[in-house]
Amino acid sequence: MDSWTVERHLDGKPTEVVGLYHRFIELAEGCGSFDYAVSKSAIVLKGSRRGFAGVVPGAAGLKGFFDLRREVSDRRISRCEPYTKRLFVAQWSAVSAGDLDDEFAGLLREAYAVGQGVHLEGPPLR
């Protein structure tokens, strides 16, 4: 099996993890339209200008990333590092529905704006 699909990523995952994935996608859909780029390493969500978030369903929860215009500190974020002169990449994890709350949705909205090209406006951050 050479091609990767969302279904292949979800295959064999616990029901709770599949539910978390669907909640994550529901939050992303609340931001606007996007496309998928699915590979072996991740399910990437792409805006009109670029990818803005990725997710990997695992045995115990979700891991993923957001591309953001700023460095953030949050209990779900394990690392947030400069990615380009204008962007940071934030590595996150979610193990329960409570992790996908309004604050998380706000970070996803910020990432979605990056996918639409907001990071190209104005001078670089540094």
PDB file of C-alpha atoms in Angstrom:
ATOM      1  CA  MET A   1       0.000   0.000   0.000  1.00  0.00           C
ATOM      2  CA  ASP A   2       1.828   3.090  -1.265  1.00  0.00           C
ATOM      3  CA  SER A   3      -0.648   5.940  -0.958  1.00  0.00           C
ATOM      4  CA  TRP A   4      -1.470   7.489   2.385  1.00  0.00           C
ATOM      5  CA  THR A   5      -4.990   8.592   3.196  1.00  0.00           C
ATOM      6  CA  VAL A   6      -6.734  10.015   6.240  1.00  0.00           C
ATOM      7  CA  GLU A   7      -8.472   6.655   6.634  1.00  0.00           C
ATOM      8  CA  ARG A   8      -5.117   4.849   6.647  1.00  0.00           C
ATOM      9  CA  HIS A   9      -3.859   7.157   9.410  1.00  0.00           C
ATOM     10  CA  LEU A  10      -6.993   6.419  11.464  1.00  0.00           C
ATOM     11  CA  ASP A  11      -7.048   2.668  10.811  1.00  0.00           C
ATOM     12  CA  GLY A  12      -6.702   0.691  14.038  1.00  0.00           C
ATOM     13  CA  LYS A  13      -6.628   3.777  16.266  1.00  0.00           C
ATOM     14  CA  PRO A  14      -8.724   3.775  19.443  1.00  0.00           C
ATOM     15  CA  THR A  15     -12.229   5.215  19.142  1.00  0.00           C
ATOM     16  CA  GLU A  16     -11.242   8.113  21.433  1.00  0.00           C
ATOM     17  CA  VAL A  17      -8.357   9.092  19.138  1.00  0.00           C
ATOM     18  CA  VAL A  18     -10.585   8.958  16.053  1.00  0.00           C
ATOM     19  CA  GLY A  19     -13.050  11.211  17.906  1.00  0.00           C
ATOM     20  CA  LEU A  20     -10.268  13.675  18.760  1.00  0.00           C
ATOM     21  CA  TYR A  21      -9.208  13.747  15.124  1.00  0.00           C
ATOM     22  CA  HIS A  22     -12.761  14.495  13.966  1.00  0.00           C
ATOM     23  CA  ARG A  23     -13.077  17.258  16.597  1.00  0.00           C
ATOM     24  CA  PHE A  24      -9.772  18.773  15.386  1.00  0.00           C
ATOM     25  CA  ILE A  25     -11.082  18.766  11.799  1.00  0.00           C
ATOM     26  CA  GLU A  26     -14.383  20.284  12.959  1.00  0.00           C
ATOM     27  CA  LEU A  27     -12.428  23.145  14.574  1.00  0.00           C
ATOM     28  CA  ALA A  28     -10.393  23.599  11.377  1.00  0.00           C
ATOM     29  CA  GLU A  29     -13.543  23.647   9.247  1.00  0.00           C
ATOM     30  CA  GLY A  30     -14.841  26.424  11.499  1.00  0.00           C
ATOM     31  CA  CYS A  31     -11.965  28.583  10.243  1.00  0.00           C
ATOM     32  CA  GLY A  32     -12.851  28.244   6.568  1.00  0.00           C
ATOM     33  CA  SER A  33     -12.070  26.031   3.600  1.00  0.00           C
ATOM     34  CA  PHE A  34      -8.791  24.160   3.244  1.00  0.00           C
ATOM     35  CA  ASP A  35      -7.242  21.249   1.395  1.00  0.00           C
ATOM     36  CA  TYR A  36      -5.494  18.137   2.666  1.00  0.00           C
ATOM     37  CA  ALA A  37      -1.981  16.955   1.878  1.00  0.00           C
ATOM     38  CA  VAL A  38      -1.639  13.455   3.310  1.00  0.00           C
ATOM     39  CA  SER A  39       1.716  11.714   3.616  1.00  0.00           C
ATOM     40  CA  LYS A  40       3.164   8.935   5.724  1.00  0.00           C
ATOM     41  CA  SER A  41       4.346  11.442   8.333  1.00  0.00           C
ATOM     42  CA  ALA A  42       1.220  13.627   8.767  1.00  0.00           C
ATOM     43  CA  ILE A  43      -2.147  14.876   7.616  1.00  0.00           C
ATOM     44  CA  VAL A  44      -1.423  18.491   6.636  1.00  0.00           C
ATOM     45  CA  LEU A  45      -4.102  21.156   6.281  1.00  0.00           C
ATOM     46  CA  LYS A  46      -3.376  23.665   3.525  1.00  0.00           C
ATOM     47  CA  GLY A  47      -4.806  27.125   3.064  1.00  0.00           C
ATOM     48  CA  SER A  48      -4.837  29.121  -0.157  1.00  0.00           C
ATOM     49  CA  ARG A  49      -1.165  30.113   0.302  1.00  0.00           C
ATOM     50  CA  ARG A  50       0.471  27.325   2.343  1.00  0.00           C
ATOM     51  CA  GLY A  51       0.086  24.545   4.871  1.00  0.00           C
ATOM     52  CA  PHE A  52      -0.862  25.842   8.293  1.00  0.00           C
ATOM     53  CA  ALA A  53      -1.385  22.816  10.541  1.00  0.00           C
ATOM     54  CA  GLY A  54      -0.655  19.137  10.664  1.00  0.00           C
ATOM     55  CA  VAL A  55      -1.941  16.242  12.729  1.00  0.00           C
ATOM     56  CA  VAL A  56      -0.842  12.669  13.396  1.00  0.00           C
ATOM     57  CA  PRO A  57      -3.267  10.326  15.166  1.00  0.00           C
ATOM     58  CA  GLY A  58      -1.421   8.044  17.584  1.00  0.00           C
ATOM     59  CA  ALA A  59      -2.279   5.287  20.024  1.00  0.00           C
ATOM     60  CA  ALA A  60      -2.970   7.692  22.901  1.00  0.00           C
ATOM     61  CA  GLY A  61      -3.960  10.978  21.229  1.00  0.00           C
ATOM     62  CA  LEU A  62      -3.032  13.477  18.560  1.00  0.00           C
ATOM     63  CA  LYS A  63       0.271  15.184  17.874  1.00  0.00           C
ATOM     64  CA  GLY A  64       0.596  18.001  15.449  1.00  0.00           C
ATOM     65  CA  PHE A  65       1.911  21.408  14.534  1.00  0.00           C
ATOM     66  CA  PHE A  66       0.713  24.914  13.834  1.00  0.00           C
ATOM     67  CA  ASP A  67       2.541  27.558  11.805  1.00  0.00           C
ATOM     68  CA  LEU A  68       2.092  30.812  13.720  1.00  0.00           C
ATOM     69  CA  ARG A  69       3.284  34.421  13.456  1.00  0.00           C
ATOM     70  CA  ARG A  70       4.369  34.507  17.077  1.00  0.00           C
ATOM     71  CA  GLU A  71       5.958  32.371  19.733  1.00  0.00           C
ATOM     72  CA  VAL A  72       3.352  30.883  22.055  1.00  0.00           C
ATOM     73  CA  SER A  73       3.390  29.138  25.385  1.00  0.00           C
ATOM     74  CA  ASP A  74       0.554  26.755  26.172  1.00  0.00           C
ATOM     75  CA  ARG A  75       0.169  23.545  28.172  1.00  0.00           C
ATOM     76  CA  ARG A  76      -0.386  21.581  24.933  1.00  0.00           C
ATOM     77  CA  ILE A  77       2.670  22.981  23.167  1.00  0.00           C
ATOM     78  CA  SER A  78       5.898  21.087  23.747  1.00  0.00           C
ATOM     79  CA  ARG A  79       8.038  23.288  21.517  1.00  0.00           C
ATOM     80  CA  CYS A  80       7.669  26.562  19.629  1.00  0.00           C
ATOM     81  CA  GLU A  81      10.616  27.589  17.483  1.00  0.00           C
ATOM     82  CA  PRO A  82      11.389  30.024  14.674  1.00  0.00           C
ATOM     83  CA  TYR A  83      10.693  28.423  11.295  1.00  0.00           C
ATOM     84  CA  THR A  84      11.273  31.325   8.905  1.00  0.00           C
ATOM     85  CA  LYS A  85      11.842  35.067   9.352  1.00  0.00           C
ATOM     86  CA  ARG A  86       8.070  35.446   9.663  1.00  0.00           C
ATOM     87  CA  LEU A  87       6.884  32.198  11.250  1.00  0.00           C
ATOM     88  CA  PHE A  88       7.177  29.935  14.256  1.00  0.00           C
ATOM     89  CA  VAL A  89       6.274  26.267  14.277  1.00  0.00           C
ATOM     90  CA  ALA A  90       4.492  25.090  17.412  1.00  0.00           C
ATOM     91  CA  GLN A  91       4.460  21.358  18.201  1.00  0.00           C
ATOM     92  CA  TRP A  92       1.325  20.364  20.145  1.00  0.00           C
ATOM     93  CA  SER A  93      -0.380  17.294  21.550  1.00  0.00           C
ATOM     94  CA  ALA A  94      -3.957  16.540  22.596  1.00  0.00           C
ATOM     95  CA  VAL A  95      -5.017  13.514  24.629  1.00  0.00           C
ATOM     96  CA  SER A  96      -8.567  14.452  25.627  1.00  0.00           C
ATOM     97  CA  ALA A  97     -11.516  16.441  24.292  1.00  0.00           C
ATOM     98  CA  GLY A  98     -10.723  19.108  26.894  1.00  0.00           C
ATOM     99  CA  ASP A  99      -7.434  19.777  25.112  1.00  0.00           C
ATOM    100  CA  LEU A 100      -9.365  20.929  22.025  1.00  0.00           C
ATOM    101  CA  ASP A 101     -10.957  23.898  23.788  1.00  0.00           C
ATOM    102  CA  ASP A 102     -11.583  27.527  22.801  1.00  0.00           C
ATOM    103  CA  GLU A 103      -7.952  28.516  23.427  1.00  0.00           C
ATOM    104  CA  PHE A 104      -6.743  25.706  21.153  1.00  0.00           C
ATOM    105  CA  ALA A 105      -9.319  26.781  18.539  1.00  0.00           C
ATOM    106  CA  GLY A 106      -7.907  30.320  18.752  1.00  0.00           C
ATOM    107  CA  LEU A 107      -4.403  29.043  17.955  1.00  0.00           C
ATOM    108  CA  LEU A 108      -5.835  27.064  15.057  1.00  0.00           C
ATOM    109  CA  ARG A 109      -7.539  30.239  13.738  1.00  0.00           C
ATOM    110  CA  GLU A 110      -4.179  32.054  13.915  1.00  0.00           C
ATOM    111  CA  ALA A 111      -2.554  29.206  12.004  1.00  0.00           C
ATOM    112  CA  TYR A 112      -5.375  29.238   9.438  1.00  0.00           C
ATOM    113  CA  ALA A 113      -4.685  32.943   8.805  1.00  0.00           C
ATOM    114  CA  VAL A 114      -1.063  31.989   8.045  1.00  0.00           C
ATOM    115  CA  GLY A 115      -2.360  29.427   5.558  1.00  0.00           C
ATOM    116  CA  GLN A 116      -4.230  32.292   3.881  1.00  0.00           C
ATOM    117  CA  GLY A 117      -1.035  34.377   3.660  1.00  0.00           C
ATOM    118  CA  VAL A 118      -1.401  36.871   6.534  1.00  0.00           C
ATOM    119  CA  HIS A 119       2.274  36.330   7.406  1.00  0.00           C
ATOM    120  CA  LEU A 120       3.266  37.950   4.109  1.00  0.00           C
ATOM    121  CA  GLU A 121       1.821  41.315   5.178  1.00  0.00           C
ATOM    122  CA  GLY A 122       4.182  43.816   6.754  1.00  0.00           C
ATOM    123  CA  PRO A 123       7.820  43.420   7.731  1.00  0.00           C
ATOM    124  CA  PRO A 124       9.338  40.170   9.027  1.00  0.00           C
ATOM    125  CA  LEU A 125       8.989  39.652  12.784  1.00  0.00           C
ATOM    126  CA  ARG A 126      12.753  39.768  13.347  1.00  0.00           C
TER     127      ARG A 126
END
